Short mmCIF file of N, CA and C in Angstrom, two decimals:
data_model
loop_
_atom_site.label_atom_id
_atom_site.label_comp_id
_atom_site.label_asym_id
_atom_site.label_seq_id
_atom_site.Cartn_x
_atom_site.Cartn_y
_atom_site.Cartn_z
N UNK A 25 -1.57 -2.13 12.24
CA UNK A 25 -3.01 -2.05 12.29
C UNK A 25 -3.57 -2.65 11.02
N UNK A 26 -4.82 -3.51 11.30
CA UNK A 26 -5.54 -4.46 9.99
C UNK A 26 -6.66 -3.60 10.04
N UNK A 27 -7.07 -2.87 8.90
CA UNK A 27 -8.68 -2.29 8.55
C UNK A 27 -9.04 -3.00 7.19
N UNK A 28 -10.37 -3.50 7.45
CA UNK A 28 -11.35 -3.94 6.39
C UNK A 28 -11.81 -2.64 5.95
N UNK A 29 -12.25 -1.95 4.56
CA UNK A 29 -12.96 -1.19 4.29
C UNK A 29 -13.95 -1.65 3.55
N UNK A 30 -15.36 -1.45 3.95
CA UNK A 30 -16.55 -2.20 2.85
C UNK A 30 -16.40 -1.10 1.37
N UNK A 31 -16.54 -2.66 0.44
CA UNK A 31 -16.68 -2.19 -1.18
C UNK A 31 -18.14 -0.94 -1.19
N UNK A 32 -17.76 -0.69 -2.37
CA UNK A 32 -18.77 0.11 -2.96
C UNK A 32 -20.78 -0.63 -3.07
N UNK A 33 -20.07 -1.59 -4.05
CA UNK A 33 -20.87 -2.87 -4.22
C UNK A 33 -20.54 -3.94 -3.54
N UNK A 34 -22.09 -4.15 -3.10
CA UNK A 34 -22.56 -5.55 -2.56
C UNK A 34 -21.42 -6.93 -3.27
N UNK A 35 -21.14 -7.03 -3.91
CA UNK A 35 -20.87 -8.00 -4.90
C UNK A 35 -19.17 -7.68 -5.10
N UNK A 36 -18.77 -6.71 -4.66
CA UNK A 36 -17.25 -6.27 -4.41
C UNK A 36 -16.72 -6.93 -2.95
N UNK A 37 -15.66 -7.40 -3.11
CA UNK A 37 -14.69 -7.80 -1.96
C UNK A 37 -14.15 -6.13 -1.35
N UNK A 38 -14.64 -6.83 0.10
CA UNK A 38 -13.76 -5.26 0.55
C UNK A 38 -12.43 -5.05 0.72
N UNK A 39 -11.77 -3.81 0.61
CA UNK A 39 -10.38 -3.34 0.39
C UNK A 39 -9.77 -3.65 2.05
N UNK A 40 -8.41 -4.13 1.67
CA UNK A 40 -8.12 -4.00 2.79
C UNK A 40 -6.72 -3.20 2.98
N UNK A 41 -6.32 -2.84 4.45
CA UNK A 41 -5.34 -1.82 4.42
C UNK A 41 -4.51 -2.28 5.61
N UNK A 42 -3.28 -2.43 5.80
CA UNK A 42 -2.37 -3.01 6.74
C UNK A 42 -1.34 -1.46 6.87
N UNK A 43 -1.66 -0.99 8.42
CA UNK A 43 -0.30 -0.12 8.19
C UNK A 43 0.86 -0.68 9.38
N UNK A 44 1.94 -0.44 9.20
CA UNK A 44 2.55 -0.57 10.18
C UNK A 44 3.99 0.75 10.62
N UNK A 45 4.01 1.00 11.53
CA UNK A 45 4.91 2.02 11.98
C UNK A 45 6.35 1.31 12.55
N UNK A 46 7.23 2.01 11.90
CA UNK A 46 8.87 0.40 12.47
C UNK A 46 10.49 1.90 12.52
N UNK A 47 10.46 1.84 13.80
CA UNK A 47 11.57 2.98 14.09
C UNK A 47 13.46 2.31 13.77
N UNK A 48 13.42 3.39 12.68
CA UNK A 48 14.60 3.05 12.74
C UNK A 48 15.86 3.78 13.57
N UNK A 49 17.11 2.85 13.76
CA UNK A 49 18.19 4.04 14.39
C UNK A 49 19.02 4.02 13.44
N UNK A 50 19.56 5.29 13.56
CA UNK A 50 20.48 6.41 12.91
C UNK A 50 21.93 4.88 12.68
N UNK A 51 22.49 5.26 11.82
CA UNK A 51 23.81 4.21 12.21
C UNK A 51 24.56 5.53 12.27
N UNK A 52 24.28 7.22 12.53
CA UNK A 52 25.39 7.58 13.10
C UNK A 52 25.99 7.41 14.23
N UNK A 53 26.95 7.15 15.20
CA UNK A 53 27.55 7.09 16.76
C UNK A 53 27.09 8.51 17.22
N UNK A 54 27.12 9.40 16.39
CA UNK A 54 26.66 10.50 17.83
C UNK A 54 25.25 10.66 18.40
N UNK A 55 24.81 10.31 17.15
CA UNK A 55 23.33 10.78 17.31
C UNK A 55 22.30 9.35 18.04
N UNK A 56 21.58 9.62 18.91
CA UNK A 56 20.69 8.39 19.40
C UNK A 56 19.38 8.54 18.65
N UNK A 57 19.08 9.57 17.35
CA UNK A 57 17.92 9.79 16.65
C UNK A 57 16.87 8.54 16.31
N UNK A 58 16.07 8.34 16.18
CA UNK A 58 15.30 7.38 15.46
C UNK A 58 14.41 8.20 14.25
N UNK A 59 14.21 7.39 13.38
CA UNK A 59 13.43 7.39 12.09
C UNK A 59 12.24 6.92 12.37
N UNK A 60 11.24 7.37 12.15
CA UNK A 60 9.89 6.27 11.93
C UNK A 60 10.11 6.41 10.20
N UNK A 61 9.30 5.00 10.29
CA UNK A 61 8.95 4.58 8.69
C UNK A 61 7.98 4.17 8.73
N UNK A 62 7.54 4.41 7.96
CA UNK A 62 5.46 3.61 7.80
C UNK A 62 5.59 3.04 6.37
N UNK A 63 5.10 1.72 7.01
CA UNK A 63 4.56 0.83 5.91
C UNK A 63 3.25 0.95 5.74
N UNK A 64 2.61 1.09 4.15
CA UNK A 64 1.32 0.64 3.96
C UNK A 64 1.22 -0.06 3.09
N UNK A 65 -0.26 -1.08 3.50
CA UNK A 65 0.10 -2.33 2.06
C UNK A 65 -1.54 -2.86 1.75
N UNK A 66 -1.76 -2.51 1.04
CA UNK A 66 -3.17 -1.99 0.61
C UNK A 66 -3.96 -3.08 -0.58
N UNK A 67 -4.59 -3.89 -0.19
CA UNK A 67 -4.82 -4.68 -1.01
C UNK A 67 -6.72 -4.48 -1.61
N UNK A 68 -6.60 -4.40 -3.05
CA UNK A 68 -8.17 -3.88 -3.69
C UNK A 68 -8.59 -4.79 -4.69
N UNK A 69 -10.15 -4.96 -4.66
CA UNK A 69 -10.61 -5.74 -5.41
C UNK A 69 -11.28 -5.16 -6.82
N UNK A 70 -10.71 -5.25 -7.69
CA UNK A 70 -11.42 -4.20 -9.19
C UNK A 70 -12.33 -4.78 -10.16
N UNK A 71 -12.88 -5.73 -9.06
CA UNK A 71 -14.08 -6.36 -9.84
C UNK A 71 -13.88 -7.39 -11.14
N UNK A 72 -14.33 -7.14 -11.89
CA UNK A 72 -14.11 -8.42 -13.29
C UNK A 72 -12.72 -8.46 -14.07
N UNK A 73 -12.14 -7.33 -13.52
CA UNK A 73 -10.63 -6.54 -14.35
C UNK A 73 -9.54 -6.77 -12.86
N UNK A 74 -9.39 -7.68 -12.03
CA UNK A 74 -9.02 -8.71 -11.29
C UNK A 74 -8.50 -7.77 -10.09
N UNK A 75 -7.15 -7.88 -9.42
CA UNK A 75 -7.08 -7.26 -8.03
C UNK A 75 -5.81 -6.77 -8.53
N UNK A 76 -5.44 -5.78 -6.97
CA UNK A 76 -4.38 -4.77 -6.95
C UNK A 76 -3.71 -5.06 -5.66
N UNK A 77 -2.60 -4.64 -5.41
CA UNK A 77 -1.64 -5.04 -4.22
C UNK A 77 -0.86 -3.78 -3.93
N UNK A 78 -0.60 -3.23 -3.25
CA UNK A 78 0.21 -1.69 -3.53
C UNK A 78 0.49 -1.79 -1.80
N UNK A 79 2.41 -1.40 -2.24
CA UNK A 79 3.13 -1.37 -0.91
C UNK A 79 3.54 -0.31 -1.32
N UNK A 80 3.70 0.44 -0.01
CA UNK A 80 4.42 1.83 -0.19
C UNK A 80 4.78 1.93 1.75
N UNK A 81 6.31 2.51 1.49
CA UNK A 81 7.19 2.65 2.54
C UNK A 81 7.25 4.16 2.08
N UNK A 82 7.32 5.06 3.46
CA UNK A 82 7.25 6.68 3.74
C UNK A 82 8.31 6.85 4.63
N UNK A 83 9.55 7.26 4.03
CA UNK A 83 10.56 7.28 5.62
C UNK A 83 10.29 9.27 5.33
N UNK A 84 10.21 10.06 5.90
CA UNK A 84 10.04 11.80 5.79
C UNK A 84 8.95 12.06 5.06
N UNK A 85 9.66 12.47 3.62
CA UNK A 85 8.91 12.78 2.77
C UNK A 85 9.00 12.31 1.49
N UNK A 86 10.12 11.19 1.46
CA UNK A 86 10.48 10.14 0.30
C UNK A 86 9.02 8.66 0.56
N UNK A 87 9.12 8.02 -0.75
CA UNK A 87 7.86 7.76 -0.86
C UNK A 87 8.66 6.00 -1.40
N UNK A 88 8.47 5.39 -1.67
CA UNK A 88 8.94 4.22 -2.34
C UNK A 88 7.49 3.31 -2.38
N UNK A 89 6.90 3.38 -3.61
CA UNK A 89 6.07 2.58 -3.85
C UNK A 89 5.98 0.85 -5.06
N UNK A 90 5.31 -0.30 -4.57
CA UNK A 90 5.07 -1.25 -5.42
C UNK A 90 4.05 -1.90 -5.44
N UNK A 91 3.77 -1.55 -6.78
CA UNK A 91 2.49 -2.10 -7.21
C UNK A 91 2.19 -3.09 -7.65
N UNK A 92 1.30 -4.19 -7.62
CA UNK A 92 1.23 -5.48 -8.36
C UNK A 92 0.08 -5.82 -8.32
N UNK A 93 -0.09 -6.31 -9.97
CA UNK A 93 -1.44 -6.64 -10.65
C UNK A 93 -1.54 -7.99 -10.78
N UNK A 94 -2.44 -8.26 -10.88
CA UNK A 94 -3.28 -9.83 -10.81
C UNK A 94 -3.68 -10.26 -12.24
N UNK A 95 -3.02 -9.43 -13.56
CA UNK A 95 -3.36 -9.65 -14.32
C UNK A 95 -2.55 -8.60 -15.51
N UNK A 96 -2.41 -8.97 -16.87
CA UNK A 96 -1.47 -8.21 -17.48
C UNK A 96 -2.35 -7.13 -17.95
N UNK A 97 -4.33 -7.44 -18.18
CA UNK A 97 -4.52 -6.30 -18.89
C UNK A 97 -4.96 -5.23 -17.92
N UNK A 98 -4.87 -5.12 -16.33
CA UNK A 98 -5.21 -4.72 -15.16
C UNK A 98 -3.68 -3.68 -15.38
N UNK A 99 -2.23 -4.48 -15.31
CA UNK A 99 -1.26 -4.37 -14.97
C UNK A 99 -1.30 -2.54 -16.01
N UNK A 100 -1.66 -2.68 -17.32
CA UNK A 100 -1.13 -2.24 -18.80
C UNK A 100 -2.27 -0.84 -18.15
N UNK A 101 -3.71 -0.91 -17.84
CA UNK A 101 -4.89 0.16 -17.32
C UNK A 101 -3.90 1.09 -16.00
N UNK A 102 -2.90 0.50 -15.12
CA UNK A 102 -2.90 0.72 -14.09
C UNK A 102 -1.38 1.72 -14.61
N UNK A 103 -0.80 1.34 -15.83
CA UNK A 103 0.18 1.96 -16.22
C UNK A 103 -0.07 3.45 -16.44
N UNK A 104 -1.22 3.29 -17.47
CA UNK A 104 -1.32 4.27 -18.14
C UNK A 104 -1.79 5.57 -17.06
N UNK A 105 -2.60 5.00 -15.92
CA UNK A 105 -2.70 6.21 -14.72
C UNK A 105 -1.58 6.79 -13.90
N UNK A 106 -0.39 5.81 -13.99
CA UNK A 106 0.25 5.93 -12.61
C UNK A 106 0.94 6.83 -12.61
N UNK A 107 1.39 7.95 -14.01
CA UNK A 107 1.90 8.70 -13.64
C UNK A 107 1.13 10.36 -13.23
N UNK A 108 0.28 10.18 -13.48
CA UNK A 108 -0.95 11.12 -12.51
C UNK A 108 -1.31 10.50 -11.12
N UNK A 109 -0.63 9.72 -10.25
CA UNK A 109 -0.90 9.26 -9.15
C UNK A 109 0.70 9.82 -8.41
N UNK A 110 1.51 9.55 -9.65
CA UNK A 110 3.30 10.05 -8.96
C UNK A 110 3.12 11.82 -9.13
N UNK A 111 2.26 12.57 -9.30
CA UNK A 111 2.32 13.45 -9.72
C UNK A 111 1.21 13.93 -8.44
N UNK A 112 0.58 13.57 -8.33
CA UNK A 112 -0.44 13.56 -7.13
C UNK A 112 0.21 14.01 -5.79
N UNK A 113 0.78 12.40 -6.13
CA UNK A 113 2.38 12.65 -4.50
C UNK A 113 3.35 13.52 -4.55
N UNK A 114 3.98 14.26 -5.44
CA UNK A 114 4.49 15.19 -5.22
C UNK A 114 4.10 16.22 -5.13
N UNK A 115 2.62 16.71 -5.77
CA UNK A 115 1.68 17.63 -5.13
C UNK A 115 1.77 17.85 -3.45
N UNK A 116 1.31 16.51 -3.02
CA UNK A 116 1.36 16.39 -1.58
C UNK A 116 2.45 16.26 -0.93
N UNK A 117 3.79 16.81 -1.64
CA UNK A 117 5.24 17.14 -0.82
C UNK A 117 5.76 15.70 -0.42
N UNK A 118 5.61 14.76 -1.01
CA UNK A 118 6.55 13.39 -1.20
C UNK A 118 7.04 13.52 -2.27
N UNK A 119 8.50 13.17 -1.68
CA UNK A 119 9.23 12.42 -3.30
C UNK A 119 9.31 11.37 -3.39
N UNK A 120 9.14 10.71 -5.24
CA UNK A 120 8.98 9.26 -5.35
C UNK A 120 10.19 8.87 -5.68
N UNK A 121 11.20 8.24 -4.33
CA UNK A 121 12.26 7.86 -4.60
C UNK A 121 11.94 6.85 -5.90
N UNK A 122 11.34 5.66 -5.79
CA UNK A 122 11.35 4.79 -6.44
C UNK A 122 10.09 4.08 -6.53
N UNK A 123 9.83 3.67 -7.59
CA UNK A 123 8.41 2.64 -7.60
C UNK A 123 8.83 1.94 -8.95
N UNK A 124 7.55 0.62 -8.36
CA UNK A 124 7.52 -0.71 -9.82
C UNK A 124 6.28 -1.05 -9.85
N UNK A 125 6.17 -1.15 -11.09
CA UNK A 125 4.33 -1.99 -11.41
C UNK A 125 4.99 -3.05 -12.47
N UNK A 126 4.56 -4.43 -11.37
CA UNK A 126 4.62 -5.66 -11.91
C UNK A 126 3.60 -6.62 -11.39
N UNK A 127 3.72 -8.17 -12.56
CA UNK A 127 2.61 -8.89 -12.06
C UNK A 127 2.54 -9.30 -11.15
N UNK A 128 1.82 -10.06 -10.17
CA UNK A 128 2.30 -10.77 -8.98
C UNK A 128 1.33 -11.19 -8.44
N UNK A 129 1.55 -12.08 -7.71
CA UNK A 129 0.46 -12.77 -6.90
C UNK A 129 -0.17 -12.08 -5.94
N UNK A 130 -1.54 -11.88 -5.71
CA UNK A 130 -1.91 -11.52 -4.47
C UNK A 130 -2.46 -12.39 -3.49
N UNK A 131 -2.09 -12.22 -2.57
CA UNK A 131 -2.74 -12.78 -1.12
C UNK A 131 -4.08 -12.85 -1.26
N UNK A 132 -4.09 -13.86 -0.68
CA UNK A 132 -6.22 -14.01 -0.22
C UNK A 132 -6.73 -13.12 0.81
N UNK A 133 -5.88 -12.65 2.04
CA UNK A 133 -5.83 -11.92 2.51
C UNK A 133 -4.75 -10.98 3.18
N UNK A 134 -4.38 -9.95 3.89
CA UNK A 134 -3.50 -8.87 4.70
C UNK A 134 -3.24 -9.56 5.97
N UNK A 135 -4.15 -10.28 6.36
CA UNK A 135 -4.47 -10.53 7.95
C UNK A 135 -3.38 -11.19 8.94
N UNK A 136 -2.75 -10.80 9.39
CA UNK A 136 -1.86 -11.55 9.77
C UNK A 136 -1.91 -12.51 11.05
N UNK A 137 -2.67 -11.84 11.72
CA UNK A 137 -3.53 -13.44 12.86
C UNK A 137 -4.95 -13.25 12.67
N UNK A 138 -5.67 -14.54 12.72
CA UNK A 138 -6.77 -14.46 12.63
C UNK A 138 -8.08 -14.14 13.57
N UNK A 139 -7.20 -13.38 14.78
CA UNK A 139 -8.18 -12.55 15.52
C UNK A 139 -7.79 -11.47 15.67
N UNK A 140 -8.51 -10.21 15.46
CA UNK A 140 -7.66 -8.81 16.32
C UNK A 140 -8.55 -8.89 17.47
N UNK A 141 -7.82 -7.77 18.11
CA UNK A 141 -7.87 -7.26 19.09
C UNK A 141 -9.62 -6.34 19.17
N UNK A 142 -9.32 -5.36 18.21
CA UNK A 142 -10.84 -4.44 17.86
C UNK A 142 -11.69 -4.50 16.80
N UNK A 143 -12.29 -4.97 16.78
CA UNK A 143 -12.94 -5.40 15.12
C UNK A 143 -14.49 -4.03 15.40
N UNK A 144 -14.43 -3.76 14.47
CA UNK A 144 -15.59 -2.32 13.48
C UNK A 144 -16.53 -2.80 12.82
N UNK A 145 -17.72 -2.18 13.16
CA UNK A 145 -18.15 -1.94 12.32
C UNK A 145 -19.02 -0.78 11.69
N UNK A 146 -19.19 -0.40 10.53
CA UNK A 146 -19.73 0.83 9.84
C UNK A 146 -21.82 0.69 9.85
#
C-alpha cells in the first residue's frame, strides 16, 4: 500500500509511507506455518535541514530498523534522538534486533507505478 500524507506546511513536501505485508515459510519440514513480515518505508521531508528515509522490517515483535539522511548535519540531529525513539519501541513491546543511521540517497519518490488503484483525499 502507497499513502501520501499532507505536510504540516503549505511549503512542506508531503510524507510518504509504503507498507508492504510478505509471508514467509517456516524452513522447518514439519511445520506448514507462515510468518508475516511487514515492511515499512517511510520517506519525510524536514524542510531546510533536508530529508529522511526510514525502513523498518517487523517479523513478531523484533523490529530491524534503517535510517538514512540526506545530509551529514540532519544525519548527526537524527543521532542524538534515536535513542529515545529505540526506547519508545521497546516501550511498545518490540525488540530492536538491529538498526543503522547512515547517509544515503533518497528517492524522489516511494511510488512504485504511477497509477494506484485508490487515490484520497483529506
Amino acid at each position: 500500500f502507497y499513502y501520501v500524507l499532507p505536510g504540516l506546511l503549505p511549503q512542506q513536501k508531503p510524507a510518504e509511507l509504503l507498507i508492504r505485508r510478505e509471508r514467509e515459510r517456516q524452513q522447518e519440514q514439519q511445520s506448514d506455518t507462515a510468518q508475516t513480515q511487514w515492511h515499512l518505508t517511510m520517506k519525510l521531508d524536514i524542510g531546510e535541514q533536508g530529508e529522511l528515509l526510514t525502513k523498518a522490517k517487523i517479523r513478531d515483535e523484533q523490529l530491524y530498523l534503517d535510517i538514512y539522511s540526506s545530509n551529514q548535519a540532519l544525519l548527526e540531529k537524527v543521532g542524538v534522538t534515536l535513542p529515545f525513539l529505540l526506547k519508545r519501541f521497546t516501550q511498545l513491546g518490540l525488540t530492536v534486533e538491529e538498526h543503522k543511521l547512515q547517509l544515503g540517497k533518497i528517492p524522489d519518490t516511494l511510488a512504485t507505478r504511477p497509477y494506484q488503484i485508490l487515490e484520497t483525499q483529506a
